[in-house]
Short mmCIF file of C-alpha atoms in Angstrom, two decimals:
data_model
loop_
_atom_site.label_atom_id
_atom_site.label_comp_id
_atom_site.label_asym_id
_atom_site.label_seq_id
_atom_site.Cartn_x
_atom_site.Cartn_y
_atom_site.Cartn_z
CA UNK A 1 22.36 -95.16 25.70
CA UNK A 2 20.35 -94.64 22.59
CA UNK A 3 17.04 -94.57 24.85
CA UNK A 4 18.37 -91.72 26.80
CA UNK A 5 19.62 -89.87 23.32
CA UNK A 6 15.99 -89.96 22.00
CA UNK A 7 14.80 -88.94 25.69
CA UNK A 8 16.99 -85.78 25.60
CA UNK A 9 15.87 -85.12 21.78
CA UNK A 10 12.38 -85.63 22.93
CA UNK A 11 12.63 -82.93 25.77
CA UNK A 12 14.38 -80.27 23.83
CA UNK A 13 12.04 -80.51 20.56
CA UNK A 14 9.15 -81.82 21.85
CA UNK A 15 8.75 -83.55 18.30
CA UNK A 16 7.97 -87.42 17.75
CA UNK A 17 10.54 -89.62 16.16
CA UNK A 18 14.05 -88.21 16.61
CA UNK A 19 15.79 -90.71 14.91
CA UNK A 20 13.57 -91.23 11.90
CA UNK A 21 13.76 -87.34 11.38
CA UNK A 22 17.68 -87.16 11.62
CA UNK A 23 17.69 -90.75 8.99
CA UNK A 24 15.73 -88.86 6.74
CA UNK A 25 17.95 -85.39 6.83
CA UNK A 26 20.90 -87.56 6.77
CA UNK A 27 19.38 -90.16 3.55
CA UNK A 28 18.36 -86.56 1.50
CA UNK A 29 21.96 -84.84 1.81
CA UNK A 30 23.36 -88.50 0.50
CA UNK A 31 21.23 -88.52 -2.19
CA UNK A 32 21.98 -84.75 -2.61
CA UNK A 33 25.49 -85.24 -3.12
CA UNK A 34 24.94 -88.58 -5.35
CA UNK A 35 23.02 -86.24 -7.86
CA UNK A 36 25.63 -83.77 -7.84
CA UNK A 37 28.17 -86.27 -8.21
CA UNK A 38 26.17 -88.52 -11.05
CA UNK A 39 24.99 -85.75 -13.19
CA UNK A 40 28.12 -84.43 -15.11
CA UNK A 41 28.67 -88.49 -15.61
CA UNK A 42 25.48 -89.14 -17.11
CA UNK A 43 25.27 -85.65 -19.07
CA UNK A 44 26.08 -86.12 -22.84
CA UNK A 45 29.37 -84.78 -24.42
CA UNK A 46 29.19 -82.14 -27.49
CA UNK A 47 28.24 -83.56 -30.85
CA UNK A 48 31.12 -83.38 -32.90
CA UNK A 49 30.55 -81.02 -35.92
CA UNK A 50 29.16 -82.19 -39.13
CA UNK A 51 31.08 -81.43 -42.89
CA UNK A 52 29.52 -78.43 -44.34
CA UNK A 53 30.30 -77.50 -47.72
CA UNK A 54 31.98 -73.71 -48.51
CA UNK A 55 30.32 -70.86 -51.01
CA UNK A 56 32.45 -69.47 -53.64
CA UNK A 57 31.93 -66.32 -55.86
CA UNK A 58 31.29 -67.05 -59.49
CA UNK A 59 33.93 -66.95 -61.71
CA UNK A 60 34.00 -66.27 -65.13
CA UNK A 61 35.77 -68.81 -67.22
CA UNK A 62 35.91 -71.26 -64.81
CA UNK A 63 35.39 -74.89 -65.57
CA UNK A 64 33.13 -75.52 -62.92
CA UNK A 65 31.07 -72.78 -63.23
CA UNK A 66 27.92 -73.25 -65.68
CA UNK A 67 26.80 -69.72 -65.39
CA UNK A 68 29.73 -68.65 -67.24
CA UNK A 69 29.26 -70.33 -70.51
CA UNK A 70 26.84 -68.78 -72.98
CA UNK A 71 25.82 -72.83 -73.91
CA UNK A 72 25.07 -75.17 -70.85
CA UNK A 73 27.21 -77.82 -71.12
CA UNK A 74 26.68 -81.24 -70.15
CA UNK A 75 25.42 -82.08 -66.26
CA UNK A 76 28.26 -83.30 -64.47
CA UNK A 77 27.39 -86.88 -62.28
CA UNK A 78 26.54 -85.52 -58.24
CA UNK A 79 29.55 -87.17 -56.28
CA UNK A 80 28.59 -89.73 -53.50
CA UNK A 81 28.45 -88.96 -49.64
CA UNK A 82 30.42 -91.25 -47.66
CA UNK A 83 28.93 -92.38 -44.17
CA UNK A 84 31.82 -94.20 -42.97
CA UNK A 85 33.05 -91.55 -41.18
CA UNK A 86 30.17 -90.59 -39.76
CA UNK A 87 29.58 -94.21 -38.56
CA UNK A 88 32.66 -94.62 -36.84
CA UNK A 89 32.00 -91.16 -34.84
CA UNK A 90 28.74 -92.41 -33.71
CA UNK A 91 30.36 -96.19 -32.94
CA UNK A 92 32.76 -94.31 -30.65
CA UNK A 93 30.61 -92.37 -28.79
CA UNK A 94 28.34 -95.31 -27.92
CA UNK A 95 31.64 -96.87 -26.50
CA UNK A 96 32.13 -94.20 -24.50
CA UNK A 97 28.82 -93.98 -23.01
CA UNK A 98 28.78 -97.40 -22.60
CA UNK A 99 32.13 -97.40 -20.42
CA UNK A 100 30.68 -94.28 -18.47
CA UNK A 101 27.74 -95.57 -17.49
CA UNK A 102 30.03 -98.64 -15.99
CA UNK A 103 31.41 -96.08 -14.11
CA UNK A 104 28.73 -94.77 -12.95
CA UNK A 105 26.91 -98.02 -11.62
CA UNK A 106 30.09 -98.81 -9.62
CA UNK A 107 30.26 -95.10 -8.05
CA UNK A 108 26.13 -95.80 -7.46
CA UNK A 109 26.97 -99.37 -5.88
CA UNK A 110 29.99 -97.33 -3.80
CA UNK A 111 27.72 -95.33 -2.35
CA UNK A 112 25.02 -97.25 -1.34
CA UNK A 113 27.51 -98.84 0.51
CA UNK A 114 28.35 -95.60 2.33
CA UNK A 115 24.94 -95.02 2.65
CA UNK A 116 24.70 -98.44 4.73
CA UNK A 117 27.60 -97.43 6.45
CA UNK A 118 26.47 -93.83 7.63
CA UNK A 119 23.11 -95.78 8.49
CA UNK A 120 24.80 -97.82 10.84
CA UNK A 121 26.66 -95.79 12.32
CA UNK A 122 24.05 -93.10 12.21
CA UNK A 123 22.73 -94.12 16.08
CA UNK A 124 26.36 -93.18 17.64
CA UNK A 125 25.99 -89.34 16.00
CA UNK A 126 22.55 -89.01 16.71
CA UNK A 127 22.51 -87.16 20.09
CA UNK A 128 25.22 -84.64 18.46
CA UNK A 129 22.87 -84.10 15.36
CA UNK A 130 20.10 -83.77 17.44
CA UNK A 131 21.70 -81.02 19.17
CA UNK A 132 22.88 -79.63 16.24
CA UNK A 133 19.20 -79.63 14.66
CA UNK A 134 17.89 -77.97 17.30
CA UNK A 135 20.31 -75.14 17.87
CA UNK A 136 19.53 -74.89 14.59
CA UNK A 137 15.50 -74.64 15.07
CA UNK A 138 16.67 -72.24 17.77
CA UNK A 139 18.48 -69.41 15.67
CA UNK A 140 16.11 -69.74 13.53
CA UNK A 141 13.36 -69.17 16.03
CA UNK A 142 15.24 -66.13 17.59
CA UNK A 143 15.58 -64.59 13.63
CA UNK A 144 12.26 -65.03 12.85
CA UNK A 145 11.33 -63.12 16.47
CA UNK A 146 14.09 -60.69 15.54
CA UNK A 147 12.08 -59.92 11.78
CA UNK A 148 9.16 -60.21 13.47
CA UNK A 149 9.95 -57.42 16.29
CA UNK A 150 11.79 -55.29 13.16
CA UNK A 151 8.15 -55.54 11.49
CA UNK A 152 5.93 -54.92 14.00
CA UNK A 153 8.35 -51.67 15.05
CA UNK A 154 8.08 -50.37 11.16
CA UNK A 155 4.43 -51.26 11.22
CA UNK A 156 3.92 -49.43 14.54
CA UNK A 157 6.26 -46.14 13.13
CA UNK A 158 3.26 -46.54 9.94
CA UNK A 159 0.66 -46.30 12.31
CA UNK A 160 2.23 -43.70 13.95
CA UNK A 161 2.55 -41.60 11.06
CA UNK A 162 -0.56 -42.21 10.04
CA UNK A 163 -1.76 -40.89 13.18
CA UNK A 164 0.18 -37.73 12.66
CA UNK A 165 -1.39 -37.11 9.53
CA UNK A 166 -4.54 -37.59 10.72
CA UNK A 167 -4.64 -35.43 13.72
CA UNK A 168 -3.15 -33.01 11.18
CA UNK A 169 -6.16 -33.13 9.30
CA UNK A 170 -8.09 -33.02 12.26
CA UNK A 171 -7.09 -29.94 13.42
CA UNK A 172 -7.14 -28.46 10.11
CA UNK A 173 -10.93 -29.38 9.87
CA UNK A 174 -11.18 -28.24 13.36
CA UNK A 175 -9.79 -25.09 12.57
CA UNK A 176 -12.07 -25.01 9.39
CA UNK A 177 -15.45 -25.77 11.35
CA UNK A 178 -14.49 -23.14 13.86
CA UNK A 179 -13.78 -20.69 11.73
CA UNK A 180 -16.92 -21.05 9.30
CA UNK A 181 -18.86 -21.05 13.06
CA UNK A 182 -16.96 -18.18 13.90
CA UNK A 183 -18.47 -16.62 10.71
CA UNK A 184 -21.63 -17.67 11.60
CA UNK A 185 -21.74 -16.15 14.36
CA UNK A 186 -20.47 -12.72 13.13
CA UNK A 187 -23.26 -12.96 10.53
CA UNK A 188 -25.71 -13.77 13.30
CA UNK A 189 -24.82 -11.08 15.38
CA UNK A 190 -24.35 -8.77 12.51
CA UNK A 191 -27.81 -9.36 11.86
CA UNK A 192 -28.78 -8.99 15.74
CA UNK A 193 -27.00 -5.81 15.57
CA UNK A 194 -29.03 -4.79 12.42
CA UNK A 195 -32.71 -5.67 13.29
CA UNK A 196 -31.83 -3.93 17.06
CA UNK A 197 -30.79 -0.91 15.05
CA UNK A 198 -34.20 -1.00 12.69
CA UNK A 199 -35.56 -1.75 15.91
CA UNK A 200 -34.37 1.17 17.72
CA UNK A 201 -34.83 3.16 14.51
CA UNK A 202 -38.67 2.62 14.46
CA UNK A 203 -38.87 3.27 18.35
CA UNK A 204 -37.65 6.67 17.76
CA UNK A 205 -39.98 7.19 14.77
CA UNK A 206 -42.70 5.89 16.32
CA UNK A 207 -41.52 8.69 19.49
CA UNK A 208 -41.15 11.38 16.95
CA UNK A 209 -44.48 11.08 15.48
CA UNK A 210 -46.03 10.85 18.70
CA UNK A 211 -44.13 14.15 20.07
CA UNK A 212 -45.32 15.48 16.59
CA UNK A 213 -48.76 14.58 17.53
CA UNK A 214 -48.38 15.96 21.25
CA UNK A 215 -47.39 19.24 19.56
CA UNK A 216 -49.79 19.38 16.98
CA UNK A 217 -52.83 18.61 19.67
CA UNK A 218 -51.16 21.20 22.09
CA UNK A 219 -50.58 23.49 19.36
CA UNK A 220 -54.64 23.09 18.21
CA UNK A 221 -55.17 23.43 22.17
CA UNK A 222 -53.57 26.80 22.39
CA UNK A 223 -55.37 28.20 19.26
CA UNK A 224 -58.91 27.12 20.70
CA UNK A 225 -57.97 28.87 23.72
CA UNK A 226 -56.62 32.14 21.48
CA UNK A 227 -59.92 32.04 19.50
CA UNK A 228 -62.36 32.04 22.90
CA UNK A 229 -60.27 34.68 24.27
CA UNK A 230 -61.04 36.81 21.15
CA UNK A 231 -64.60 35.47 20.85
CA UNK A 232 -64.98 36.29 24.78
CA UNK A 233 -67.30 38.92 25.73
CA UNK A 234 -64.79 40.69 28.19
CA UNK A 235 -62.77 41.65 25.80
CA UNK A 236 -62.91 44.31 23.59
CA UNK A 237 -61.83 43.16 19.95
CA UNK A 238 -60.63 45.89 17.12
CA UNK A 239 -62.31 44.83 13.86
CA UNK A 240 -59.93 47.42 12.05
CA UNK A 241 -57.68 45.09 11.61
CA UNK A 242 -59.87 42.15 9.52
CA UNK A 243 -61.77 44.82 7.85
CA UNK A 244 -58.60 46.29 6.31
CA UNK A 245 -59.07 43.35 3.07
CA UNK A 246 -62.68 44.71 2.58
CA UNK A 247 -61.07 48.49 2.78
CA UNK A 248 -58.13 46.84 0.23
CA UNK A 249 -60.64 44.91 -2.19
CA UNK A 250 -63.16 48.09 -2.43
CA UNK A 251 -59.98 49.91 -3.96
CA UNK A 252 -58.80 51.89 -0.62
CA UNK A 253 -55.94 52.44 1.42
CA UNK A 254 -54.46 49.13 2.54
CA UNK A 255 -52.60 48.37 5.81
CA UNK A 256 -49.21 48.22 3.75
CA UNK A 257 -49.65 51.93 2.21
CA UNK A 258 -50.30 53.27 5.69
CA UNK A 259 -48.09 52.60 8.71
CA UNK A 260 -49.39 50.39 11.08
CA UNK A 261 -50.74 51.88 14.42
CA UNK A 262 -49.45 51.33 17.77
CA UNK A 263 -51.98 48.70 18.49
CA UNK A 264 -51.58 46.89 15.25
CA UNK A 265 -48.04 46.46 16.12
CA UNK A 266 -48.65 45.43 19.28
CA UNK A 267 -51.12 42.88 18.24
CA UNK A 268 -48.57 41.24 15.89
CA UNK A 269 -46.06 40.91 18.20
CA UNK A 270 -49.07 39.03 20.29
CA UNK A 271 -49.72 36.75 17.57
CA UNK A 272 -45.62 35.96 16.91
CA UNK A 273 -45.66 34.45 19.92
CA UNK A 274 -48.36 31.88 19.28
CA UNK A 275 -46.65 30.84 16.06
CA UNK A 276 -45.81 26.92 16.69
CA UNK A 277 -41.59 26.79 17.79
CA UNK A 278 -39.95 24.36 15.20
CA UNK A 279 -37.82 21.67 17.10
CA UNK A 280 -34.66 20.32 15.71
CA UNK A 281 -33.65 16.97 16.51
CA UNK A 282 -29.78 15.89 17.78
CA UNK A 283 -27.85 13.63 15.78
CA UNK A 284 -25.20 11.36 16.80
CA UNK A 285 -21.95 10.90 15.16
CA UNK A 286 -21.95 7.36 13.93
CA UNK A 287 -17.84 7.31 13.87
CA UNK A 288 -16.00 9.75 15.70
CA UNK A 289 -12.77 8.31 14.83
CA UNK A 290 -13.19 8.41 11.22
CA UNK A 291 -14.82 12.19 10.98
CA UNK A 292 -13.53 15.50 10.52
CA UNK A 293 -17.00 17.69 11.39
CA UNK A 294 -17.63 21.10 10.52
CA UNK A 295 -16.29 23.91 10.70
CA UNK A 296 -12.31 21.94 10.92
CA UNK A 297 -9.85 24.23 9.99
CA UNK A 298 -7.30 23.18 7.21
CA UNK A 299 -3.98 25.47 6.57
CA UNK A 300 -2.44 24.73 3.36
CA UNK A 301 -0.12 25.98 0.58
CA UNK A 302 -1.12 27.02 -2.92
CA UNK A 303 1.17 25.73 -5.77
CA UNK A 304 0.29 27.97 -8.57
CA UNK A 305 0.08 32.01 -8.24
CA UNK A 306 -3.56 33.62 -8.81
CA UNK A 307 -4.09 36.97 -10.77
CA UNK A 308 -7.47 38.40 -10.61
CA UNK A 309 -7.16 39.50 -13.99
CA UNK A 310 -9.26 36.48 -15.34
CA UNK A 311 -10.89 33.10 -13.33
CA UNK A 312 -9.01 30.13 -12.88
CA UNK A 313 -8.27 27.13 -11.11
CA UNK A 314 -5.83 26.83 -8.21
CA UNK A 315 -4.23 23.86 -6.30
CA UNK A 316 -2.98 23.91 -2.94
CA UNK A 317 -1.37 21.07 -0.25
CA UNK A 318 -2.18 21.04 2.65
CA UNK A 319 1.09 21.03 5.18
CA UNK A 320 -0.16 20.59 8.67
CA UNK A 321 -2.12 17.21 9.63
CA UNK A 322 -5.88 17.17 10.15
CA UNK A 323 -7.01 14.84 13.35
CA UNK A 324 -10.64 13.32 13.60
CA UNK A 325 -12.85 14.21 16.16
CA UNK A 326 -12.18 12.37 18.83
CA UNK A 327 -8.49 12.98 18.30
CA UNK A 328 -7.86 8.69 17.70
CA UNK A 329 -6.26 9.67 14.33
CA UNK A 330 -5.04 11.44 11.42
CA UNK A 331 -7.33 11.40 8.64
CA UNK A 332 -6.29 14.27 6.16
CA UNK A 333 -2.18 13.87 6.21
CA UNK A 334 0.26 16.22 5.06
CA UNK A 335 0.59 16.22 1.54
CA UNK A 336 -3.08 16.31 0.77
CA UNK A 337 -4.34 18.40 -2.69
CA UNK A 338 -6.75 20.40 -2.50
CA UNK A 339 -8.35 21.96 -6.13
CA UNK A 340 -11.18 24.68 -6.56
CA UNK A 341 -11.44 27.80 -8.33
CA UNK A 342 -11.25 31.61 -7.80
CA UNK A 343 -13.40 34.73 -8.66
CA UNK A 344 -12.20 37.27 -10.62
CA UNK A 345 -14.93 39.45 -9.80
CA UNK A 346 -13.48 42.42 -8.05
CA UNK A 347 -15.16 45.15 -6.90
CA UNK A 348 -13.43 49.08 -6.59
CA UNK A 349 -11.69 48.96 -2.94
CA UNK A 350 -11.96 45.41 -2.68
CA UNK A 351 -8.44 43.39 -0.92
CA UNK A 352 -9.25 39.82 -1.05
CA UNK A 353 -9.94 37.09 -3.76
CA UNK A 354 -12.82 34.98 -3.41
CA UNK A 355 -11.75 31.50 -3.64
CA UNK A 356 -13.94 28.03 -3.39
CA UNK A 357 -12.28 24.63 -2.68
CA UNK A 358 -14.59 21.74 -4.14
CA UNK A 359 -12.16 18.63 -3.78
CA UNK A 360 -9.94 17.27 -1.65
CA UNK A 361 -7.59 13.90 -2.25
CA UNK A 362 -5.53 12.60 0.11
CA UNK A 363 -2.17 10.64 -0.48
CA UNK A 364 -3.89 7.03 0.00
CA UNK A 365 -6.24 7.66 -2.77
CA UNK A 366 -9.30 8.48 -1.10
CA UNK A 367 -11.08 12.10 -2.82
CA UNK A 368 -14.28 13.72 -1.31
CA UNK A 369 -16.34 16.50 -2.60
CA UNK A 370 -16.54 19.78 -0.16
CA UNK A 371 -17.58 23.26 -1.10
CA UNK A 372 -15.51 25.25 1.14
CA UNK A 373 -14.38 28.78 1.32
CA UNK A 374 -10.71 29.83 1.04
CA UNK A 375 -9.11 32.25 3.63
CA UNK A 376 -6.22 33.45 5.32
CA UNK A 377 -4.04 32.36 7.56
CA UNK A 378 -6.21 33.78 10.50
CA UNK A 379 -9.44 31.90 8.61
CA UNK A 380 -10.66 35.28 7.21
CA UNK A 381 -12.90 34.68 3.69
CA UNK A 382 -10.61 35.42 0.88
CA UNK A 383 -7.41 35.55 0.00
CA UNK A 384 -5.13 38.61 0.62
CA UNK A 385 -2.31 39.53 -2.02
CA UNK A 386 -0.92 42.15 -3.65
CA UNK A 387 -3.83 45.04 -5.08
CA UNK A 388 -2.99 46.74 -7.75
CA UNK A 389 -5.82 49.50 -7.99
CA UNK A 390 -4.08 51.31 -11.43
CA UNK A 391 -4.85 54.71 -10.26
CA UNK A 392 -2.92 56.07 -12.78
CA UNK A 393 -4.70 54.59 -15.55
CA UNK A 394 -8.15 55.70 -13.73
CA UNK A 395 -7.72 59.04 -13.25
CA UNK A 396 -5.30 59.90 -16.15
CA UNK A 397 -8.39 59.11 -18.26
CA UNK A 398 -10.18 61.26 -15.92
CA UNK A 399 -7.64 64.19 -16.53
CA UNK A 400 -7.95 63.22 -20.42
CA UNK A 401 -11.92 63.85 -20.35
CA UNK A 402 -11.09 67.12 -18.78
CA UNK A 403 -8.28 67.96 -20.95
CA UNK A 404 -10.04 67.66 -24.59
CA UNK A 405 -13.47 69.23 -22.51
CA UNK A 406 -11.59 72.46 -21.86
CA UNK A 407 -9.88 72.17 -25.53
CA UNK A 408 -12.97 73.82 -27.07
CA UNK A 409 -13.34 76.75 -24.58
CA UNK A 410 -9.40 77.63 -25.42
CA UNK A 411 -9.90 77.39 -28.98
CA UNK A 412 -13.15 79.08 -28.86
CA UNK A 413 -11.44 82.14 -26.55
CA UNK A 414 -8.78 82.23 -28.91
CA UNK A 415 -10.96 82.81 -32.09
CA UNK A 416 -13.35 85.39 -30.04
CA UNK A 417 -11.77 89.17 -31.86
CA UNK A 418 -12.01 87.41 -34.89
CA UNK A 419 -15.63 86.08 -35.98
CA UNK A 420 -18.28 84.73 -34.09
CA UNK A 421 -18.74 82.00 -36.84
CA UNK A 422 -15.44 80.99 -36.01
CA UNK A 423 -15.94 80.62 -32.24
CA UNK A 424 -19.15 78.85 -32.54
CA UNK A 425 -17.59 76.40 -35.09
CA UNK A 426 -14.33 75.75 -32.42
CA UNK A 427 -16.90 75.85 -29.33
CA UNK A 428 -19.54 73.02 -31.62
CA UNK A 429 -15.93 70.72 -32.61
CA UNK A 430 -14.83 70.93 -29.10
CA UNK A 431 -18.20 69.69 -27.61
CA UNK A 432 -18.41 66.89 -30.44
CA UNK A 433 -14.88 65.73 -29.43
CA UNK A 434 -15.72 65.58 -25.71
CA UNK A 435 -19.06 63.33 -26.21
CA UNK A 436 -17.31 60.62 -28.27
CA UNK A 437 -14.37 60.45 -26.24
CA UNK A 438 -15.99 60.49 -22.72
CA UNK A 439 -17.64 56.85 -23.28
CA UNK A 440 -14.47 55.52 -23.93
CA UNK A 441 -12.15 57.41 -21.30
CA UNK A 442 -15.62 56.83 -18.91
CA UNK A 443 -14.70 53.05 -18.55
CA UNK A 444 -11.04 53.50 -17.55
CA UNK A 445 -12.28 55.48 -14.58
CA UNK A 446 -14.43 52.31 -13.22
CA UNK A 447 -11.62 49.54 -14.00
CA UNK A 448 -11.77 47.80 -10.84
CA UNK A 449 -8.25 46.49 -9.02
CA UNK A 450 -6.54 43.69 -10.06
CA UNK A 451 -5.13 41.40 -6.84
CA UNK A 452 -2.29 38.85 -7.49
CA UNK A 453 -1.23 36.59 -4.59
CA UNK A 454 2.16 34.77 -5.27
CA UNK A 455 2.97 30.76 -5.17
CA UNK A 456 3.30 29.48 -2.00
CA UNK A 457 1.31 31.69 0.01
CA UNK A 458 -0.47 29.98 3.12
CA UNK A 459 -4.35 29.87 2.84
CA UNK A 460 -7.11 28.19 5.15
CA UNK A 461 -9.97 26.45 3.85
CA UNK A 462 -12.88 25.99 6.45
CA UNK A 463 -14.75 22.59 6.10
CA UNK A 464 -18.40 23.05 5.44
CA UNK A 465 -19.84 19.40 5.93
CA UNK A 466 -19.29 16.61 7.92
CA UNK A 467 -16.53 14.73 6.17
CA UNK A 468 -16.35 10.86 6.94
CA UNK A 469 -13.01 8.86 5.71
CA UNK A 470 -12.42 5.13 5.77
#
């Protein structure tokens, strides 16, 4: 029976010895329990407490007190100390230690007889400690899988993280490569874009010079064959007109105190038309979108009244939205300013103020210098108001001048019967009177009109450049 025990042991642990192991489990927990049970026997009781002596304040007057007599008195004879009593304490306890370590060597022979006893009958429990040992083995097995699974999940969520962050990072240095290649790129082609335009720029130079040259050379072409036509033989030439610097420098009549003759005229309309034709080049307009051209026509309001009277400034917004050329957008809003300045140089008959616009802001901050003229609302130069021409104070002066002219003839018709010395004098005051006066009264008859145009009147102002916004 114990042989098959051991073989079932053997088969579920696959370890050597089953019976020596379980003997050896079973001899440690006895001599476990024989510790636990020996050690509060062989553990020493508390010391009892030595006799200490007490402190006591000094006291004055008091017989046992040396410090309180002014001469020492005589030394008093140190009592004794009496070991007996501490003898007997220390007898005791060696009785008692004596008596439990008697007790203890029979619980020590007590269980060594156990121990013999569990030995013996140790082979009868063996299979059933076997059985528990390895159940045992086996839960512990199946924990240390179950930490071990718990572990390698938490390590694998680490990893996992970990792998999160870095594809994270990945992508953010993805996104960081492609964008700094995307910017390399723009730059490249930027540049591309530049050295096709200086590229492009220099073709049409180098075409422009050449059509220059073509000119020139047909241009020097044209005049050889003017000169040999003059030079030819077969036709008749009129040397009046080249001698007509040797008629001036000789001191006489030049062509330009004489009119010209028919064939003089007719000759320089023949030479006009060999005069070289001047050629003009087209531009492009770089950004349509972002250009109001020439020529645009902005209505606005003015905010402050104008008097002709004396120059000024004036300020106007515009109220009606300005579009760029192609239409894509508004690029002078409603709201704009406009400032310039206005002439008060008026001229007798004269309606209109002259007004010039040099600035214009618009509401996002962006300002650009024009030099426009004002007009009204139909784009007219100048601005029409209200003329006051003061023809009263023109030609009352006028009547004035007339008035103290005629003053002398009165008073000299008056004195006539009476002396001619009297009539002369009146005639001479009268004529005096009239020449200092007529100066004065003289200037009210040229004051020119004044022209006031009220706040809030609606002006144009016609754009005299390209203007390009951004």
């Amino acid at each position: 029976m114990a042989e098959d025990q051991e073989y079932e042991v053997k088969s579920k642990k696959k370890a050597k010895g089953p019976g020596t192991a379980a003997k050896a489990i079973v001899g440690a927990g006895v001599l476990g329990m024989v510790g636990l049970l020996a050690y509060p026997l062989i553990a020493p009781d508390n010391k009892a407490p030595l006799e200490t002596s007490g402190s006591l304040e000094f006291q004055e007057g008091s017989p046992d007190n040396s410090f309180a007599r002014i001469q020492p008195g005589e030394a008093e004879p140190e009592p004794s100390f009496d070991f007996s009593g501490v003898d007997a304490q220390l007898e005791e306890q060696r009785r008692a230690m004596a008596e439990r370590e008697r007790a203890l060597q029979e619980q020590v022979r007590q269980l060594e007889a156990q121990l013999r006893g569990i030995s013996d009958n140790a082979g009868a429990g063996q299979q059933e400690l076997a059985e528990q040992i390895s159940a045992a083995v086996t839960a512990a097995n199946e924990e240390n899988a179950r930490i071990l699974r718990e572990m390698q999940a938490a390590m694998n969520q680490q990893i996992e993280g970990l792998q999160a962050r870095l594809s994270e990072a990945e992508q953010q240095n993805a996104s960081a490569e492609m964008a700094r290649l995307e910017a390399e790129r723009l730059a490249a082609e930027r540049l591309a874009q530049d050295a096709e335009a200086q590229r492009l720029a220099e073709q049409q130079a180098a075409a422009e010079r050449e059509r220059r040259a073509e000119l020139e050379r047909i241009r020097q072409e044209q005049r050889a064959i003017m000169a040999a036509r003059i030079k030819s033989p077969s036709v008749i030439y009129d040397e009046r007109a080249s001698s007509g610097s040797t008629d001036q420098s000789a001191g006489q009549s030049s062509p330009t105190s004489r009119n010209p003759t028919s064939d003089e005229r007719n000759r320089a309309f023949v030479e006009s038309g060999a005069s070289p034709v001047e050629v003009t080049s087209a531009e492009v307009i770089a950004n349509p979108s972002r250009t109001v051209v020439q020529g645009t026509m902005i209505a606005a309001t003015l905010e402050n009244a104008i008097d002709s009277s004396l120059p000024g400034a004036v300020t106007a917004m515009v109220n009606e939205p300005v579009y760029s050329f192609d239409g894509s957008g508004i690029l002078i809003p409603s709201g704009s300013k406009v400032f310039g300045q206005y002439s008060s140089d008026i001229s007798l008959g004269q309606g209109r103020i002259l007004v010039r616009w040099s600035r214009l802001v618009t509401p996002e901050g962006q300002s650009v210098q024009i030099a426009a003229y004002g007009g009204d609302q139909q784009g007219r130069s100048g601005v029409t108001g209200r003329v006051n021409s003061r023809f009263g104070m023109r030609f009352g002066g006028a009547a004035l001048v007339s008035l103290i002219g005629a003053a002398p003839s009165i008073a000299a018709n008056a004195y006539a019967s009476d002396s001619e010395l009297a009539r002369d004098t009146a005639e001479d005051i009268g004529d005096d009177l009239a020449n200092a006066s007529a100066d004065v009264i003289n200037e009210y008859a040229t004051l020119p009109p004044i022209i006031t145009v009220e706040q809030g009147a609606r002006v144009t102002i016609m754009v005299d450049r390209d203007l390009e916004f951004y």
